[in-house]
Tab-separated table of C-alpha atoms in Angstrom:
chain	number	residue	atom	x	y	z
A	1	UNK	CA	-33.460	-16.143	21.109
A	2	UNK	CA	-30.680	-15.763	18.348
A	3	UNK	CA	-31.625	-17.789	15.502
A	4	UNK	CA	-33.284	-18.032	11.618
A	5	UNK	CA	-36.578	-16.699	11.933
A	6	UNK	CA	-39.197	-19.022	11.308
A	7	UNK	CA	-40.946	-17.096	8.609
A	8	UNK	CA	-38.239	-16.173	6.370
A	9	UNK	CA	-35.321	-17.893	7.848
A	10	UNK	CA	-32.896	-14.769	7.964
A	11	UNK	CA	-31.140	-14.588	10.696
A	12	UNK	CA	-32.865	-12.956	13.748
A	13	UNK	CA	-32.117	-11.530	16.968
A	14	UNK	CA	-33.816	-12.292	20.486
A	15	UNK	CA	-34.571	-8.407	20.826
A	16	UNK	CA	-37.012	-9.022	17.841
A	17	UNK	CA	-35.596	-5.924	15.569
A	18	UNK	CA	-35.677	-8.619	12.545
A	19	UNK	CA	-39.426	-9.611	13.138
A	20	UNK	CA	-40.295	-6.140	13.299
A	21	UNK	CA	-38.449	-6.254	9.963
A	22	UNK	CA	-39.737	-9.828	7.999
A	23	UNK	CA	-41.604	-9.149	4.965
A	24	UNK	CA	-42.894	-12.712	5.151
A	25	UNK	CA	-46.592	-13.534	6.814
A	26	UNK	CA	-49.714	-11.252	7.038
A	27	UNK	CA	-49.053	-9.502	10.055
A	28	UNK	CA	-48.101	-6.362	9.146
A	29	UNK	CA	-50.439	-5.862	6.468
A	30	UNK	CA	-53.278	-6.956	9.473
A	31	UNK	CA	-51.387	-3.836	11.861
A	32	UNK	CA	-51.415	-1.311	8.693
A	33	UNK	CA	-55.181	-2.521	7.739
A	34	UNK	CA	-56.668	-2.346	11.740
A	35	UNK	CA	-55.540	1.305	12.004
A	36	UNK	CA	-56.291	1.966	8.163
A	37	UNK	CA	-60.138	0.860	9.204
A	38	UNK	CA	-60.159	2.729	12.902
A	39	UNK	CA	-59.358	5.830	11.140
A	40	UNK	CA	-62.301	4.886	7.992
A	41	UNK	CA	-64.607	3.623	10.979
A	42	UNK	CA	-64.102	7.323	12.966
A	43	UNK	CA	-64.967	9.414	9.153
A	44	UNK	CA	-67.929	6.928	8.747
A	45	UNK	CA	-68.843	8.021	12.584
A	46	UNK	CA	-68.001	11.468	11.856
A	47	UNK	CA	-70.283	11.513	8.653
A	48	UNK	CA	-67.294	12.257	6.353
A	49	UNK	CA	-68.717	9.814	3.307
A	50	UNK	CA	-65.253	8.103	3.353
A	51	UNK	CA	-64.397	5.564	0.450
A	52	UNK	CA	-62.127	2.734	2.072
A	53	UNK	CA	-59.660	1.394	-0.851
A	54	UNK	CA	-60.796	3.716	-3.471
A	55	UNK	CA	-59.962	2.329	-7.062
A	56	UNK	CA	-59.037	4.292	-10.243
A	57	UNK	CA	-58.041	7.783	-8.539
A	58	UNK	CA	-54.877	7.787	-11.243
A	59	UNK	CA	-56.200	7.608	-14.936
A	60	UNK	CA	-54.447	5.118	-16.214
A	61	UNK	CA	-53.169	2.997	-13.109
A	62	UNK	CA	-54.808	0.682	-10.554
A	63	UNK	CA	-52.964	1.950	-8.019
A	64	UNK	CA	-54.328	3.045	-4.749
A	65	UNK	CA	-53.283	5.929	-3.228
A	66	UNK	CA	-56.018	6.466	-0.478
A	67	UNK	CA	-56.503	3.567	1.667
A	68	UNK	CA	-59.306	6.519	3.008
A	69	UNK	CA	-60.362	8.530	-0.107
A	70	UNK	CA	-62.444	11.555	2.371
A	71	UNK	CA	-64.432	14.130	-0.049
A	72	UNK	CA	-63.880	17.772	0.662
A	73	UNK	CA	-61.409	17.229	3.259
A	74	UNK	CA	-58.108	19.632	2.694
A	75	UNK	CA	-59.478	22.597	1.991
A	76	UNK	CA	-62.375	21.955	-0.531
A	77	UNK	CA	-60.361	18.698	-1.905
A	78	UNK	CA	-60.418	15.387	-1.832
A	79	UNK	CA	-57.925	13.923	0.138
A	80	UNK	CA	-56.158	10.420	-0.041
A	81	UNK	CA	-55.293	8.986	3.304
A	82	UNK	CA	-52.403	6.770	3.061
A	83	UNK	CA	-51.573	4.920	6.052
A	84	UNK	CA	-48.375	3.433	6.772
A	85	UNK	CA	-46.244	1.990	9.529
A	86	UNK	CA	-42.458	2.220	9.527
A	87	UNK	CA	-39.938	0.435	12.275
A	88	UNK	CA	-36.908	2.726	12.738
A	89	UNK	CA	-35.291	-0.910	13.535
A	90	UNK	CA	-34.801	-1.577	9.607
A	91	UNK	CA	-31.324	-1.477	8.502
A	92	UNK	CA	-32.313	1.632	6.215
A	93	UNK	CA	-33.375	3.949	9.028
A	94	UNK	CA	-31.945	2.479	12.013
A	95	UNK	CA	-28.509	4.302	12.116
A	96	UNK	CA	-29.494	7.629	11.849
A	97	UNK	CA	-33.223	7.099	13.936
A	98	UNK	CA	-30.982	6.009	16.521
A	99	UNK	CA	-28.986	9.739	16.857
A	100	UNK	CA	-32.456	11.651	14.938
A	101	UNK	CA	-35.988	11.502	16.586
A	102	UNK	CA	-38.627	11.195	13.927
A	103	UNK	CA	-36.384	10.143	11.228
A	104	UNK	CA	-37.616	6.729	9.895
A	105	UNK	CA	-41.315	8.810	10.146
A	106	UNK	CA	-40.029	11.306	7.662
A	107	UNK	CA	-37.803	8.513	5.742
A	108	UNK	CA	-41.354	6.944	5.546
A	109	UNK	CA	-43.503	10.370	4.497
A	110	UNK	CA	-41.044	11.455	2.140
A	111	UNK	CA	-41.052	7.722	0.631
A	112	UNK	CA	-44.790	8.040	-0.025
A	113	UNK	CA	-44.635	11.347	-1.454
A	114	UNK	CA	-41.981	10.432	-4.127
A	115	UNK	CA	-44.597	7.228	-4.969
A	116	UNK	CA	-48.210	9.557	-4.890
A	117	UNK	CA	-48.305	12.856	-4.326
A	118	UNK	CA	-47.666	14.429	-7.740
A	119	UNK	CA	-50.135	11.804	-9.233
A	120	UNK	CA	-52.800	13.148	-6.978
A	121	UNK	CA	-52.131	16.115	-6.801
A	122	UNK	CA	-52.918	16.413	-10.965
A	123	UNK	CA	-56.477	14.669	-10.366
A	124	UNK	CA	-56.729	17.777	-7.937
A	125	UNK	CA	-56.775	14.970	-4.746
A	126	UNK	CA	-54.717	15.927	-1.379
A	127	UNK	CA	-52.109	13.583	-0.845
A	128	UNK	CA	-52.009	12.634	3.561
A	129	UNK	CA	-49.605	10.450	4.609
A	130	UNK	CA	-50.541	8.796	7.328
A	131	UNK	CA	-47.067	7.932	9.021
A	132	UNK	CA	-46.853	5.556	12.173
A	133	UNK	CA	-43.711	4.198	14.023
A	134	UNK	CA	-43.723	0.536	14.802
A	135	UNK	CA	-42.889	1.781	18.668
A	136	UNK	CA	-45.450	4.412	18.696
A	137	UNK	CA	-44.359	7.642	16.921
A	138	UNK	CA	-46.621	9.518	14.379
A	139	UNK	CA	-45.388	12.105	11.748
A	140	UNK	CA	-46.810	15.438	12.722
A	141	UNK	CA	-48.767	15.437	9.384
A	142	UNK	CA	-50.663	12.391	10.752
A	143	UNK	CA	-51.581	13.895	14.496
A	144	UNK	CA	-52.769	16.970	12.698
A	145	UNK	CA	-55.051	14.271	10.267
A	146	UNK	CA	-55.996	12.444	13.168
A	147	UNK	CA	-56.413	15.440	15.426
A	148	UNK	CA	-59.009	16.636	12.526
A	149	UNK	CA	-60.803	13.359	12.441
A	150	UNK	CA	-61.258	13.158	15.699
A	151	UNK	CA	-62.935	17.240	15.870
A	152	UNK	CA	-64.914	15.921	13.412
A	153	UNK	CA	-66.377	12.751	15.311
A	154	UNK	CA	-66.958	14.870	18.280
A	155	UNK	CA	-68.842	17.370	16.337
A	156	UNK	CA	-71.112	14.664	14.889
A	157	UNK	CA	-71.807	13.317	18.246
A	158	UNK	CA	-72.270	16.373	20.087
A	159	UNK	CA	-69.231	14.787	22.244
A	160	UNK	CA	-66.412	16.491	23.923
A	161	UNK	CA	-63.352	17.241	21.656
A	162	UNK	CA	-60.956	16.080	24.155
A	163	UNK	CA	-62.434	12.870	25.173
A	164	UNK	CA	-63.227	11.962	21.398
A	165	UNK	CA	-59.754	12.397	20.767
A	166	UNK	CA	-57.770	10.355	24.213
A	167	UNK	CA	-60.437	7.567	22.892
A	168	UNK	CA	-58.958	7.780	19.381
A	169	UNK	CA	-55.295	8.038	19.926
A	170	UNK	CA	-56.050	4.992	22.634
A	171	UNK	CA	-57.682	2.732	19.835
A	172	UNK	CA	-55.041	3.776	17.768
A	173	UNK	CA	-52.412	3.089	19.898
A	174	UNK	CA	-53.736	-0.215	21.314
A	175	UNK	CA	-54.144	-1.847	17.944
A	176	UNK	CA	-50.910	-0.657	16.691
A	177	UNK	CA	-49.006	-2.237	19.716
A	178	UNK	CA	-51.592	-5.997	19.032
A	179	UNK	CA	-50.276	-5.642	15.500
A	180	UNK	CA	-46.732	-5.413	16.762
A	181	UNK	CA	-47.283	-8.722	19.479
A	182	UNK	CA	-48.426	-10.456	16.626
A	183	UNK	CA	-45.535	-10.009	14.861
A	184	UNK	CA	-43.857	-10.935	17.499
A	185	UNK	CA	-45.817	-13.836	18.344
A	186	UNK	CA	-45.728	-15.166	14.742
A	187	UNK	CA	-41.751	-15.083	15.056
């Protein structure tokens, strides 16, 4: 219902736009870090060497721009795979996502490129956003990642491509819809 929310105590609606909203509580950060450690449990499968959090990529700054640092990845590179989930329900996005398909994904891509990719791209890493929608969406940069890590399980395994990948984008998709009911839950 129509009320303050019970984390932050903003006013909130009964559709549950605001919760998917609320900075307050752990649950996002539990949604971003389940699919941040499907996607570093699939390159550990897929005998990638992943490094999950990597520290000190930027000389300088303890910043972390990989929440999956994969060696040799984008085309003899390192790449940085930075996950993040966006809700086109925010009051920055919500306007224009409403009329636009894909827009609070590329709001969110473009967001992470201003913050990491030139730094990276000096220490010679590949930037990746990793770009989810709350409700489901992913920035075509981040099926084409996923897509990749998923060839590369089924490789590994001696698996079918195919069935590697309808497993993957079901994980995915199943713990980025828990992340969202606890959200919910929470509010």
């Amino acid at each position: 219902r129509d009320g303050p929310c019970p984390a932050c105590l903003r006013p909130s609606d009964a559709l549950g736009d605001h919760a998917m909203c609320c900075g307050f509580g752990g649950e996002r950060i539990s949604r971003h870090n389940h699919l941040r450690d499907a996607l570093h449990d699939t390159a550990v499968a897929a005998g990638l060497g992943p490094v999950k959090e990597g520290r000190f990529l930027i000389p300088g700054a303890d910043r972390r721009p990989a929440d999956i640092l994969v060696p040799n990845w984008a085309g003899g590179r390192d790449a940085a795979l930075d996950v993040t989930v966006v809700t086109p329900l925010q009051a920055a996005t919500v306007a224009e996502a409403a009329a636009t398909p894909g827009h609070s994904l590329n709001f969110a891509y473009q967001r992470k490129v201003r913050g990491s990719a030139e730094d990276c791209r000096r220490q010679g890493i590949a930037f990746l956003p990793i770009v989810v929608e709350s409700l489901g969406g992913w920035h075509e940069l981040a099926q084409a990642e996923v897509k990749k890590l998923g060839a590369a399980l089924a490789r590994q395994n001696g698996q079918e491509e195919g069935e590697v990948l309808r497993h993957l984008w079901g994980r995915l998709g199943i713990l980025l819809q828990r992340g969202n009911a606890a959200i919910l839950g929470n509010r």
